[in-house]
Amino acid sequence: EWASMTRAAFIAGLKWVLIEVIPPPDVPVSSPKAAENIFAGLHASYAGFPGTGWKSQFFQGKIPVSFSFEIVSNGGETHFYIRCQEDQRAIVESTIFAQYPEAEIRMVPDYVDDLPADLDLSQYDLSGAELEFTKEQAYPIKTYIEFEEAGGKDEYARIDPLAPLMETMSALRPGERLWLQYVIRATGGDWSKDPKSVKLVEKMKGKKEEKTKPPLDFMFAPIDWLLAGEKKEEKKEEKNEFNLQKLTASERKVLESIEFKLAKLAFKSSIRLVYIAPKDAFDGSRISGVTSMFKQLYYTNMNSFKPATTRDKGVLKWMFPSDVGFFASERAAKKKRTVFNAYRGRLFSHEDFNQHKAEKLCILTTEELATLWHLPGLNVKAPLMPRVQAKKGQPPAILPTRPDHHA
């Protein structure tokens, strides 16, 4: 197929770079707001990115630009990375410096290459998951703003959403690797006009769904009229108006939160986490320590995340007392390799892993992404998180320059 061939050729020619962002020693507690501005800045440049028009996608195989924001711990030392295309590096760096002027940014080798692409599962064990929403995309998650409000006026008493993750990552022993990844691409256009989201809002406001007539209904209408002998009395059209007064306080809050999310810039996002360790050092509870960070973003009437994990109980598990059926280990090994390769390639969620026919992506706003990825403030006391040791400054304007000896 022409489109597939051109797209494969375009992807093969892309050049990627991995950027590490080292937090400054005095990151303000309002760091999530700064991160939200970073995501907004990247989204604002979407119109200028290649692959946004259908012509370039079909004839040249271009795809919309994606980024991967990652939080990684190898042996307890936590790092913040951003993977982007080489020609987008300047945009990413300038956007970060605008919000974190004291941070240090450097290009580094890709840490995933520390392990072989064909991971030997006889030496290493792996546990992974891809996260999906439990409700429709329009439902929001709990964001950093509510965490800040809970802390009150004292900035240092405010809770950082990343605190549980930082504690889990800092507790890793040598040889353990815990990787968290957000692969994102801008939605492009006004995603709030998505039919499912619009229908959800109208339903919550009490608007009745309009019944559509069958395609050939107009052909049989005269026959019905003749058989009836007289024209049926037309029912008065019911007023299809919104009735917000019937909503409870909780329902009104949910509706307001949904409309607020639909009004913000958003990204299609794929969330993936991987824990790898030698078999003798493997601790299966590490993944649950990461998912606890996502559980704190949970509201019963809002959105939350559910993991599609690498665990597999095999075929016909109901036949066995152990609840483990045929080919359980083989199926689990396949899932482990799939999620590992997807992480290495920074791929969006696909059907081979979560067993869905279509991509299962989460629509996250800039505010929601900033809740999940930002430089931790001073109220997060992760012991093994590198920070910039000294502030950098520009040389004074009156500094004498070395004379050109060739002059």
mmCIF file of C-alpha atoms in Angstrom:
data_model
loop_
_atom_site.group_PDB
_atom_site.id
_atom_site.type_symbol
_atom_site.label_atom_id
_atom_site.label_comp_id
_atom_site.label_asym_id
_atom_site.label_seq_id
_atom_site.Cartn_x
_atom_site.Cartn_y
_atom_site.Cartn_z
ATOM 1 C CA GLU A 1 0.000 0.000 0.000
ATOM 2 C CA TRP A 2 1.345 3.390 -1.005
ATOM 3 C CA ALA A 3 0.491 5.204 2.227
ATOM 4 C CA SER A 4 2.081 2.514 4.390
ATOM 5 C CA MET A 5 5.271 2.446 2.305
ATOM 6 C CA THR A 6 5.745 6.207 2.354
ATOM 7 C CA ARG A 7 5.011 6.364 6.082
ATOM 8 C CA ALA A 8 7.522 3.611 6.847
ATOM 9 C CA ALA A 9 10.173 5.390 4.765
ATOM 10 C CA PHE A 10 9.504 8.687 6.532
ATOM 11 C CA ILE A 11 9.676 7.138 10.006
ATOM 12 C CA ALA A 12 12.920 5.348 9.157
ATOM 13 C CA GLY A 13 14.495 8.683 8.224
ATOM 14 C CA LEU A 14 13.602 10.480 11.449
ATOM 15 C CA LYS A 15 16.451 11.475 13.753
ATOM 16 C CA TRP A 16 15.737 11.462 17.464
ATOM 17 C CA VAL A 17 17.578 12.963 20.425
ATOM 18 C CA LEU A 18 17.219 12.358 24.139
ATOM 19 C CA ILE A 19 17.410 15.400 26.396
ATOM 20 C CA GLU A 20 17.932 15.212 30.139
ATOM 21 C CA VAL A 21 16.504 17.991 32.287
ATOM 22 C CA ILE A 22 18.349 18.364 35.585
ATOM 23 C CA PRO A 23 16.270 20.285 38.151
ATOM 24 C CA PRO A 24 17.803 23.364 39.737
ATOM 25 C CA PRO A 25 18.414 23.293 43.501
ATOM 26 C CA ASP A 26 15.535 25.668 44.214
ATOM 27 C CA VAL A 27 12.621 24.483 42.079
ATOM 28 C CA PRO A 28 9.538 26.404 43.240
ATOM 29 C CA VAL A 29 6.609 24.467 44.606
ATOM 30 C CA SER A 30 4.573 25.906 41.717
ATOM 31 C CA SER A 31 6.592 23.719 39.343
ATOM 32 C CA PRO A 32 3.518 21.975 37.841
ATOM 33 C CA LYS A 33 2.259 25.323 36.564
ATOM 34 C CA ALA A 34 5.604 25.874 34.846
ATOM 35 C CA ALA A 35 5.368 22.415 33.296
ATOM 36 C CA GLU A 36 1.860 23.215 32.064
ATOM 37 C CA ASN A 37 3.298 26.222 30.244
ATOM 38 C CA ILE A 38 5.866 23.904 28.619
ATOM 39 C CA PHE A 39 3.175 21.615 27.260
ATOM 40 C CA ALA A 40 1.137 24.605 26.112
ATOM 41 C CA GLY A 41 4.184 25.970 24.302
ATOM 42 C CA LEU A 42 4.734 22.702 22.467
ATOM 43 C CA HIS A 43 1.065 22.527 21.539
ATOM 44 C CA ALA A 44 1.087 26.107 20.241
ATOM 45 C CA SER A 45 3.742 25.135 17.717
ATOM 46 C CA TYR A 46 1.643 22.261 16.391
ATOM 47 C CA ALA A 47 0.517 24.170 13.293
ATOM 48 C CA GLY A 48 4.117 24.540 12.183
ATOM 49 C CA PHE A 49 5.047 20.896 12.644
ATOM 50 C CA PRO A 50 5.316 18.596 9.635
ATOM 51 C CA GLY A 51 2.716 15.913 9.157
ATOM 52 C CA THR A 52 -0.279 17.973 10.234
ATOM 53 C CA GLY A 53 -1.856 18.163 6.767
ATOM 54 C CA TRP A 54 -3.471 15.242 4.971
ATOM 55 C CA LYS A 55 -1.515 15.893 1.757
ATOM 56 C CA SER A 56 1.867 15.598 3.459
ATOM 57 C CA GLN A 57 0.666 12.505 5.318
ATOM 58 C CA PHE A 58 -0.596 10.729 2.197
ATOM 59 C CA PHE A 59 1.945 11.716 -0.433
ATOM 60 C CA GLN A 60 5.076 12.080 1.729
ATOM 61 C CA GLY A 61 4.233 9.666 4.534
ATOM 62 C CA LYS A 62 4.712 12.319 7.203
ATOM 63 C CA ILE A 63 3.227 11.794 10.632
ATOM 64 C CA PRO A 64 2.352 14.358 13.333
ATOM 65 C CA VAL A 65 5.243 15.152 15.625
ATOM 66 C CA SER A 66 5.300 13.283 18.916
ATOM 67 C CA PHE A 67 7.285 13.718 22.114
ATOM 68 C CA SER A 68 8.110 11.341 24.934
ATOM 69 C CA PHE A 69 8.330 12.722 28.476
ATOM 70 C CA GLU A 70 9.951 10.183 30.780
ATOM 71 C CA ILE A 71 10.821 9.727 34.450
ATOM 72 C CA VAL A 72 13.465 7.066 34.920
ATOM 73 C CA SER A 73 15.198 5.461 37.871
ATOM 74 C CA ASN A 74 18.172 3.156 37.465
ATOM 75 C CA GLY A 75 19.317 1.757 40.782
ATOM 76 C CA GLY A 76 17.547 4.512 42.728
ATOM 77 C CA GLU A 77 18.892 7.547 40.840
ATOM 78 C CA THR A 78 16.011 9.419 39.220
ATOM 79 C CA HIS A 79 16.248 11.340 35.955
ATOM 80 C CA PHE A 80 13.878 13.391 33.808
ATOM 81 C CA TYR A 81 14.097 12.946 30.043
ATOM 82 C CA ILE A 82 12.422 14.284 26.925
ATOM 83 C CA ARG A 83 12.776 12.500 23.601
ATOM 84 C CA CYS A 84 12.064 14.564 20.511
ATOM 85 C CA GLN A 85 13.052 14.853 16.887
ATOM 86 C CA GLU A 86 16.373 16.511 16.263
ATOM 87 C CA ASP A 87 14.841 19.473 14.434
ATOM 88 C CA GLN A 88 12.522 20.095 17.414
ATOM 89 C CA ARG A 89 15.326 20.209 19.965
ATOM 90 C CA ALA A 90 15.673 24.014 19.888
ATOM 91 C CA ILE A 91 11.937 24.478 20.474
ATOM 92 C CA VAL A 92 11.935 22.060 23.393
ATOM 93 C CA GLU A 93 15.002 23.567 25.058
ATOM 94 C CA SER A 94 13.830 27.171 24.708
ATOM 95 C CA THR A 95 10.430 26.243 26.122
ATOM 96 C CA ILE A 96 12.032 24.546 29.136
ATOM 97 C CA PHE A 97 14.462 27.374 29.817
ATOM 98 C CA ALA A 98 11.605 29.879 29.695
ATOM 99 C CA GLN A 99 9.970 28.088 32.653
ATOM 100 C CA TYR A 100 13.036 26.667 34.450
ATOM 101 C CA PRO A 101 15.814 29.186 33.723
ATOM 102 C CA GLU A 102 18.144 27.632 36.315
ATOM 103 C CA ALA A 103 17.734 24.065 35.051
ATOM 104 C CA GLU A 104 20.471 22.268 33.150
ATOM 105 C CA ILE A 105 19.657 20.664 29.810
ATOM 106 C CA ARG A 106 21.976 18.273 28.047
ATOM 107 C CA MET A 107 21.768 15.719 25.278
ATOM 108 C CA VAL A 108 22.543 12.212 26.532
ATOM 109 C CA PRO A 109 22.763 8.682 25.117
ATOM 110 C CA ASP A 110 19.549 6.715 25.211
ATOM 111 C CA TYR A 111 19.419 4.761 28.473
ATOM 112 C CA VAL A 112 17.305 1.994 26.928
ATOM 113 C CA ASP A 113 20.406 0.912 24.999
ATOM 114 C CA ASP A 114 21.994 -0.170 28.289
ATOM 115 C CA LEU A 115 19.934 -3.330 27.889
ATOM 116 C CA PRO A 116 19.935 -5.498 24.755
ATOM 117 C CA ALA A 117 17.011 -5.040 22.386
ATOM 118 C CA ASP A 118 16.368 -8.774 22.608
ATOM 119 C CA LEU A 119 16.033 -8.944 26.382
ATOM 120 C CA ASP A 120 17.018 -12.321 27.809
ATOM 121 C CA LEU A 121 14.092 -13.245 30.059
ATOM 122 C CA SER A 122 16.084 -16.118 31.506
ATOM 123 C CA GLN A 123 18.383 -13.571 33.208
ATOM 124 C CA TYR A 124 15.993 -10.622 33.643
ATOM 125 C CA ASP A 125 12.402 -10.456 34.763
ATOM 126 C CA LEU A 126 10.065 -7.734 33.615
ATOM 127 C CA SER A 127 6.740 -6.324 34.698
ATOM 128 C CA GLY A 128 4.971 -3.657 32.709
ATOM 129 C CA ALA A 129 1.669 -1.957 32.083
ATOM 130 C CA GLU A 130 -0.073 0.455 29.771
ATOM 131 C CA LEU A 131 -2.631 2.730 31.422
ATOM 132 C CA GLU A 132 -6.056 3.486 30.032
ATOM 133 C CA PHE A 133 -8.947 5.666 31.170
ATOM 134 C CA THR A 134 -11.830 4.030 33.005
ATOM 135 C CA LYS A 135 -14.348 6.495 31.564
ATOM 136 C CA GLU A 136 -14.870 8.585 28.444
ATOM 137 C CA GLN A 137 -12.064 10.926 27.398
ATOM 138 C CA ALA A 138 -13.963 14.042 28.453
ATOM 139 C CA TYR A 139 -13.900 13.091 32.140
ATOM 140 C CA PRO A 140 -10.872 14.732 33.830
ATOM 141 C CA ILE A 141 -8.528 13.363 36.449
ATOM 142 C CA LYS A 142 -7.566 15.072 39.683
ATOM 143 C CA THR A 143 -4.883 17.655 38.906
ATOM 144 C CA TYR A 144 -2.123 19.470 40.744
ATOM 145 C CA ILE A 145 -4.354 22.490 41.426
ATOM 146 C CA GLU A 146 -6.390 20.510 43.942
ATOM 147 C CA PHE A 147 -3.205 19.246 45.590
ATOM 148 C CA GLU A 148 -1.998 22.816 45.990
ATOM 149 C CA GLU A 149 -5.316 23.925 47.462
ATOM 150 C CA ALA A 150 -5.146 21.065 49.976
ATOM 151 C CA GLY A 151 -1.779 22.317 51.231
ATOM 152 C CA GLY A 152 -3.076 25.768 52.088
ATOM 153 C CA LYS A 153 -0.981 28.916 52.116
ATOM 154 C CA ASP A 154 2.216 27.205 53.263
ATOM 155 C CA GLU A 155 3.943 26.274 50.002
ATOM 156 C CA TYR A 156 6.183 23.683 51.644
ATOM 157 C CA ALA A 157 3.168 21.933 53.142
ATOM 158 C CA ARG A 158 1.591 21.432 49.737
ATOM 159 C CA ILE A 159 1.516 17.915 48.405
ATOM 160 C CA ASP A 160 3.353 17.162 45.180
ATOM 161 C CA PRO A 161 1.552 14.544 43.039
ATOM 162 C CA LEU A 162 4.946 13.056 42.147
ATOM 163 C CA ALA A 163 6.003 12.494 45.762
ATOM 164 C CA PRO A 164 4.913 8.801 45.930
ATOM 165 C CA LEU A 165 6.668 8.094 42.635
ATOM 166 C CA MET A 166 9.894 9.765 43.771
ATOM 167 C CA GLU A 167 9.906 7.736 46.973
ATOM 168 C CA THR A 168 9.392 4.473 45.077
ATOM 169 C CA MET A 169 12.102 5.271 42.552
ATOM 170 C CA SER A 170 14.598 6.323 45.216
ATOM 171 C CA ALA A 171 14.128 2.997 47.006
ATOM 172 C CA LEU A 172 15.389 0.915 44.060
ATOM 173 C CA ARG A 173 18.445 -1.232 44.638
ATOM 174 C CA PRO A 174 21.401 -1.585 42.231
ATOM 175 C CA GLY A 175 20.343 -3.466 39.103
ATOM 176 C CA GLU A 176 16.682 -2.453 39.343
ATOM 177 C CA ARG A 177 15.231 -0.234 36.615
ATOM 178 C CA LEU A 178 11.892 1.551 36.776
ATOM 179 C CA TRP A 179 10.815 3.537 33.697
ATOM 180 C CA LEU A 180 7.725 5.704 33.244
ATOM 181 C CA GLN A 181 6.845 7.105 29.832
ATOM 182 C CA TYR A 182 4.293 9.534 28.377
ATOM 183 C CA VAL A 183 4.259 9.501 24.579
ATOM 184 C CA ILE A 184 2.218 12.491 23.411
ATOM 185 C CA ARG A 185 1.148 14.281 20.250
ATOM 186 C CA ALA A 186 -1.042 17.362 20.000
ATOM 187 C CA THR A 187 -4.679 16.740 19.222
ATOM 188 C CA GLY A 188 -4.698 19.472 16.578
ATOM 189 C CA GLY A 189 -7.853 21.482 16.092
ATOM 190 C CA ASP A 190 -10.643 21.806 18.598
ATOM 191 C CA TRP A 191 -10.942 18.366 20.165
ATOM 192 C CA SER A 192 -13.856 19.590 22.260
ATOM 193 C CA LYS A 193 -16.093 19.135 19.207
ATOM 194 C CA ASP A 194 -15.620 15.377 19.380
ATOM 195 C CA PRO A 195 -19.142 13.913 18.924
ATOM 196 C CA LYS A 196 -18.834 11.603 21.935
ATOM 197 C CA SER A 197 -17.808 14.461 24.223
ATOM 198 C CA VAL A 198 -20.535 16.778 22.939
ATOM 199 C CA LYS A 199 -23.132 14.031 23.364
ATOM 200 C CA LEU A 200 -21.931 13.378 26.917
ATOM 201 C CA VAL A 201 -22.282 17.046 27.911
ATOM 202 C CA GLU A 202 -25.738 17.309 26.363
ATOM 203 C CA LYS A 203 -26.851 14.160 28.155
ATOM 204 C CA MET A 204 -25.624 15.466 31.505
ATOM 205 C CA LYS A 205 -27.509 18.711 30.922
ATOM 206 C CA GLY A 206 -30.696 16.764 30.349
ATOM 207 C CA LYS A 207 -31.048 17.157 26.606
ATOM 208 C CA LYS A 208 -33.002 14.279 25.106
ATOM 209 C CA GLU A 209 -31.411 12.376 22.280
ATOM 210 C CA GLU A 210 -33.085 13.122 18.983
ATOM 211 C CA LYS A 211 -34.451 10.026 17.306
ATOM 212 C CA THR A 212 -33.421 9.680 13.691
ATOM 213 C CA LYS A 213 -35.988 8.446 11.199
ATOM 214 C CA PRO A 214 -35.236 5.426 9.002
ATOM 215 C CA PRO A 215 -33.709 6.352 5.603
ATOM 216 C CA LEU A 216 -36.821 5.247 3.618
ATOM 217 C CA ASP A 217 -39.381 6.515 6.088
ATOM 218 C CA PHE A 218 -40.504 9.290 3.724
ATOM 219 C CA MET A 219 -41.576 6.675 1.118
ATOM 220 C CA PHE A 220 -43.995 4.924 3.459
ATOM 221 C CA ALA A 221 -45.450 8.020 5.108
ATOM 222 C CA PRO A 222 -48.193 8.509 2.389
ATOM 223 C CA ILE A 223 -49.218 4.849 2.696
ATOM 224 C CA ASP A 224 -49.617 5.169 6.449
ATOM 225 C CA TRP A 225 -51.752 8.260 5.897
ATOM 226 C CA LEU A 226 -54.070 6.478 3.434
ATOM 227 C CA LEU A 227 -54.492 3.407 5.634
ATOM 228 C CA ALA A 228 -55.309 5.530 8.636
ATOM 229 C CA GLY A 229 -58.021 7.374 6.642
ATOM 230 C CA GLU A 230 -57.106 10.605 8.247
ATOM 231 C CA LYS A 231 -54.032 12.423 9.180
ATOM 232 C CA LYS A 232 -52.841 11.490 12.601
ATOM 233 C CA GLU A 233 -52.816 14.285 15.029
ATOM 234 C CA GLU A 234 -49.323 15.503 15.295
ATOM 235 C CA LYS A 235 -47.915 15.509 18.730
ATOM 236 C CA LYS A 236 -46.730 18.786 19.988
ATOM 237 C CA GLU A 237 -43.031 19.033 19.747
ATOM 238 C CA GLU A 238 -41.462 18.597 23.111
ATOM 239 C CA LYS A 239 -39.169 21.320 24.148
ATOM 240 C CA ASN A 240 -35.645 20.017 24.177
ATOM 241 C CA GLU A 241 -34.093 22.402 26.629
ATOM 242 C CA PHE A 242 -31.343 22.003 29.194
ATOM 243 C CA ASN A 243 -32.494 21.722 32.799
ATOM 244 C CA LEU A 244 -29.515 22.312 35.044
ATOM 245 C CA GLN A 245 -31.648 22.798 38.147
ATOM 246 C CA LYS A 246 -32.187 19.047 38.415
ATOM 247 C CA LEU A 247 -28.476 18.408 38.826
ATOM 248 C CA THR A 248 -27.112 17.705 42.284
ATOM 249 C CA ALA A 249 -24.102 19.618 43.571
ATOM 250 C CA SER A 250 -21.863 16.656 42.756
ATOM 251 C CA GLU A 251 -23.273 16.306 39.230
ATOM 252 C CA ARG A 252 -22.886 20.030 38.625
ATOM 253 C CA LYS A 253 -19.232 19.857 39.667
ATOM 254 C CA VAL A 254 -18.619 16.948 37.289
ATOM 255 C CA LEU A 255 -20.272 18.842 34.438
ATOM 256 C CA GLU A 256 -18.210 21.956 35.114
ATOM 257 C CA SER A 257 -15.026 19.887 35.266
ATOM 258 C CA ILE A 258 -15.804 18.221 31.927
ATOM 259 C CA GLU A 259 -16.544 21.535 30.219
ATOM 260 C CA PHE A 260 -13.346 22.990 31.690
ATOM 261 C CA LYS A 261 -11.308 20.082 30.315
ATOM 262 C CA LEU A 262 -12.873 20.413 26.878
ATOM 263 C CA ALA A 263 -11.859 24.076 26.807
ATOM 264 C CA LYS A 264 -8.137 23.389 27.353
ATOM 265 C CA LEU A 265 -5.367 22.348 24.971
ATOM 266 C CA ALA A 266 -4.891 18.610 24.928
ATOM 267 C CA PHE A 267 -2.624 15.806 23.720
ATOM 268 C CA LYS A 268 -3.266 12.247 22.670
ATOM 269 C CA SER A 269 -1.210 10.337 25.197
ATOM 270 C CA SER A 270 0.050 6.818 25.725
ATOM 271 C CA ILE A 271 1.196 6.013 29.265
ATOM 272 C CA ARG A 272 3.554 3.090 29.747
ATOM 273 C CA LEU A 273 5.643 1.867 32.683
ATOM 274 C CA VAL A 274 8.249 -0.890 32.849
ATOM 275 C CA TYR A 275 10.114 -2.456 35.756
ATOM 276 C CA ILE A 276 13.179 -4.599 34.922
ATOM 277 C CA ALA A 277 15.602 -6.324 37.254
ATOM 278 C CA PRO A 278 17.822 -9.411 37.395
ATOM 279 C CA LYS A 279 15.827 -12.406 38.509
ATOM 280 C CA ASP A 280 17.577 -12.554 41.898
ATOM 281 C CA ALA A 281 16.775 -8.867 42.575
ATOM 282 C CA PHE A 282 13.283 -8.681 41.080
ATOM 283 C CA ASP A 283 10.621 -7.173 43.357
ATOM 284 C CA GLY A 284 7.127 -7.538 41.953
ATOM 285 C CA SER A 285 5.714 -4.849 44.267
ATOM 286 C CA ARG A 286 7.547 -2.037 42.483
ATOM 287 C CA ILE A 287 4.844 -1.575 39.844
ATOM 288 C CA SER A 288 2.161 -1.241 42.518
ATOM 289 C CA GLY A 289 4.263 1.508 44.082
ATOM 290 C CA VAL A 290 4.068 3.449 40.816
ATOM 291 C CA THR A 291 0.361 2.863 40.292
ATOM 292 C CA SER A 292 -0.246 4.345 43.757
ATOM 293 C CA MET A 293 0.694 7.701 42.258
ATOM 294 C CA PHE A 294 -2.083 7.308 39.717
ATOM 295 C CA LYS A 295 -4.571 6.133 42.348
ATOM 296 C CA GLN A 296 -4.281 9.425 44.221
ATOM 297 C CA LEU A 297 -5.662 11.142 41.100
ATOM 298 C CA TYR A 298 -8.867 9.138 41.465
ATOM 299 C CA TYR A 299 -12.384 10.489 41.934
ATOM 300 C CA THR A 300 -15.367 8.142 42.054
ATOM 301 C CA ASN A 301 -17.361 10.353 39.695
ATOM 302 C CA MET A 302 -14.421 11.490 37.561
ATOM 303 C CA ASN A 303 -11.818 9.671 35.484
ATOM 304 C CA SER A 304 -9.096 7.336 36.641
ATOM 305 C CA PHE A 305 -6.587 4.902 35.167
ATOM 306 C CA LYS A 306 -6.691 1.145 34.819
ATOM 307 C CA PRO A 307 -3.566 -0.850 33.925
ATOM 308 C CA ALA A 308 -3.351 -3.394 31.131
ATOM 309 C CA THR A 309 -0.503 -5.432 32.608
ATOM 310 C CA THR A 310 1.876 -8.129 31.398
ATOM 311 C CA ARG A 311 0.253 -10.711 33.663
ATOM 312 C CA ASP A 312 -1.547 -13.516 31.880
ATOM 313 C CA LYS A 313 -3.393 -16.482 33.384
ATOM 314 C CA GLY A 314 -3.461 -18.450 30.167
ATOM 315 C CA VAL A 315 -6.203 -20.226 28.255
ATOM 316 C CA LEU A 316 -9.093 -21.999 30.010
ATOM 317 C CA LYS A 317 -7.946 -20.836 33.430
ATOM 318 C CA TRP A 318 -11.353 -21.640 34.931
ATOM 319 C CA MET A 319 -10.604 -25.348 34.573
ATOM 320 C CA PHE A 320 -7.731 -25.289 37.056
ATOM 321 C CA PRO A 321 -7.808 -24.788 40.869
ATOM 322 C CA SER A 322 -4.743 -22.550 40.602
ATOM 323 C CA ASP A 323 -6.634 -20.251 38.192
ATOM 324 C CA VAL A 324 -3.722 -20.588 35.753
ATOM 325 C CA GLY A 325 -4.506 -22.167 32.412
ATOM 326 C CA PHE A 326 -2.592 -23.360 29.382
ATOM 327 C CA PHE A 327 0.300 -21.343 27.897
ATOM 328 C CA ALA A 328 0.258 -18.800 30.730
ATOM 329 C CA SER A 329 4.044 -18.335 30.824
ATOM 330 C CA GLU A 330 4.344 -18.159 27.027
ATOM 331 C CA ARG A 331 1.585 -15.566 26.741
ATOM 332 C CA ALA A 332 3.059 -13.496 29.574
ATOM 333 C CA ALA A 333 6.522 -13.611 27.970
ATOM 334 C CA LYS A 334 5.055 -12.322 24.703
ATOM 335 C CA LYS A 335 3.407 -9.420 26.510
ATOM 336 C CA LYS A 336 6.648 -8.599 28.304
ATOM 337 C CA ARG A 337 8.578 -8.419 25.045
ATOM 338 C CA THR A 338 5.823 -6.370 23.434
ATOM 339 C CA VAL A 339 5.703 -3.725 26.147
ATOM 340 C CA PHE A 340 9.514 -3.613 26.313
ATOM 341 C CA ASN A 341 9.823 -3.069 22.557
ATOM 342 C CA ALA A 342 7.011 -0.506 22.615
ATOM 343 C CA TYR A 343 8.824 1.412 25.339
ATOM 344 C CA ARG A 344 12.127 1.329 23.464
ATOM 345 C CA GLY A 345 10.470 2.588 20.286
ATOM 346 C CA ARG A 346 8.317 5.173 22.112
ATOM 347 C CA LEU A 347 5.272 3.775 20.343
ATOM 348 C CA PHE A 348 1.667 4.627 20.960
ATOM 349 C CA SER A 349 -0.555 1.946 22.501
ATOM 350 C CA HIS A 350 -1.444 -0.779 20.049
ATOM 351 C CA GLU A 351 -3.643 -3.840 19.846
ATOM 352 C CA ASP A 352 -0.866 -6.417 20.294
ATOM 353 C CA PHE A 353 -0.484 -5.481 23.948
ATOM 354 C CA ASN A 354 -3.852 -4.325 25.239
ATOM 355 C CA GLN A 355 -5.837 -6.551 22.896
ATOM 356 C CA HIS A 356 -7.960 -3.802 21.393
ATOM 357 C CA LYS A 357 -8.464 -3.238 17.690
ATOM 358 C CA ALA A 358 -7.893 0.496 17.898
ATOM 359 C CA GLU A 359 -5.379 2.625 19.723
ATOM 360 C CA LYS A 360 -6.336 3.158 23.356
ATOM 361 C CA LEU A 361 -4.971 6.625 23.936
ATOM 362 C CA CYS A 362 -5.773 8.965 26.797
ATOM 363 C CA ILE A 363 -6.686 12.544 25.954
ATOM 364 C CA LEU A 364 -4.783 14.581 28.548
ATOM 365 C CA THR A 365 -4.887 18.360 28.807
ATOM 366 C CA THR A 366 -1.820 20.458 29.503
ATOM 367 C CA GLU A 367 -2.932 20.686 33.132
ATOM 368 C CA GLU A 368 -3.288 16.919 33.463
ATOM 369 C CA LEU A 369 0.080 16.256 31.813
ATOM 370 C CA ALA A 370 1.756 18.786 34.099
ATOM 371 C CA THR A 371 0.351 16.853 37.055
ATOM 372 C CA LEU A 372 2.037 13.687 35.800
ATOM 373 C CA TRP A 373 5.356 15.171 34.610
ATOM 374 C CA HIS A 374 7.082 18.147 36.204
ATOM 375 C CA LEU A 375 10.286 18.873 38.068
ATOM 376 C CA PRO A 376 9.654 18.152 41.769
ATOM 377 C CA GLY A 377 9.757 21.105 44.132
ATOM 378 C CA LEU A 378 11.708 21.470 47.339
ATOM 379 C CA ASN A 379 8.920 19.771 49.267
ATOM 380 C CA VAL A 380 9.887 16.455 47.621
ATOM 381 C CA LYS A 381 12.864 14.999 49.488
ATOM 382 C CA ALA A 382 14.004 12.284 47.100
ATOM 383 C CA PRO A 383 17.613 11.589 48.173
ATOM 384 C CA LEU A 384 18.968 10.293 44.848
ATOM 385 C CA MET A 385 17.530 12.868 42.469
ATOM 386 C CA PRO A 386 20.340 14.865 40.824
ATOM 387 C CA ARG A 387 20.005 18.646 40.932
ATOM 388 C CA VAL A 388 22.095 21.430 39.465
ATOM 389 C CA GLN A 389 24.856 22.139 41.979
ATOM 390 C CA ALA A 390 25.629 25.699 40.933
ATOM 391 C CA LYS A 391 23.749 28.483 39.229
ATOM 392 C CA LYS A 392 24.873 29.543 35.793
ATOM 393 C CA GLY A 393 25.117 33.144 34.700
ATOM 394 C CA GLN A 394 26.086 35.190 31.691
ATOM 395 C CA PRO A 395 29.511 36.912 31.678
ATOM 396 C CA PRO A 396 29.416 40.641 32.413
ATOM 397 C CA ALA A 397 29.114 42.924 29.414
ATOM 398 C CA ILE A 398 32.307 44.828 30.358
ATOM 399 C CA LEU A 399 34.455 41.695 30.429
ATOM 400 C CA PRO A 400 37.483 42.367 28.172
ATOM 401 C CA THR A 401 37.890 39.998 25.259
ATOM 402 C CA ARG A 402 41.121 38.442 24.061
ATOM 403 C CA PRO A 403 42.597 40.475 21.177
ATOM 404 C CA ASP A 404 42.847 38.700 17.875
ATOM 405 C CA HIS A 405 46.542 37.907 17.474
ATOM 406 C CA HIS A 406 46.084 37.635 13.717
ATOM 407 C CA ALA A 407 45.021 41.260 13.435
#
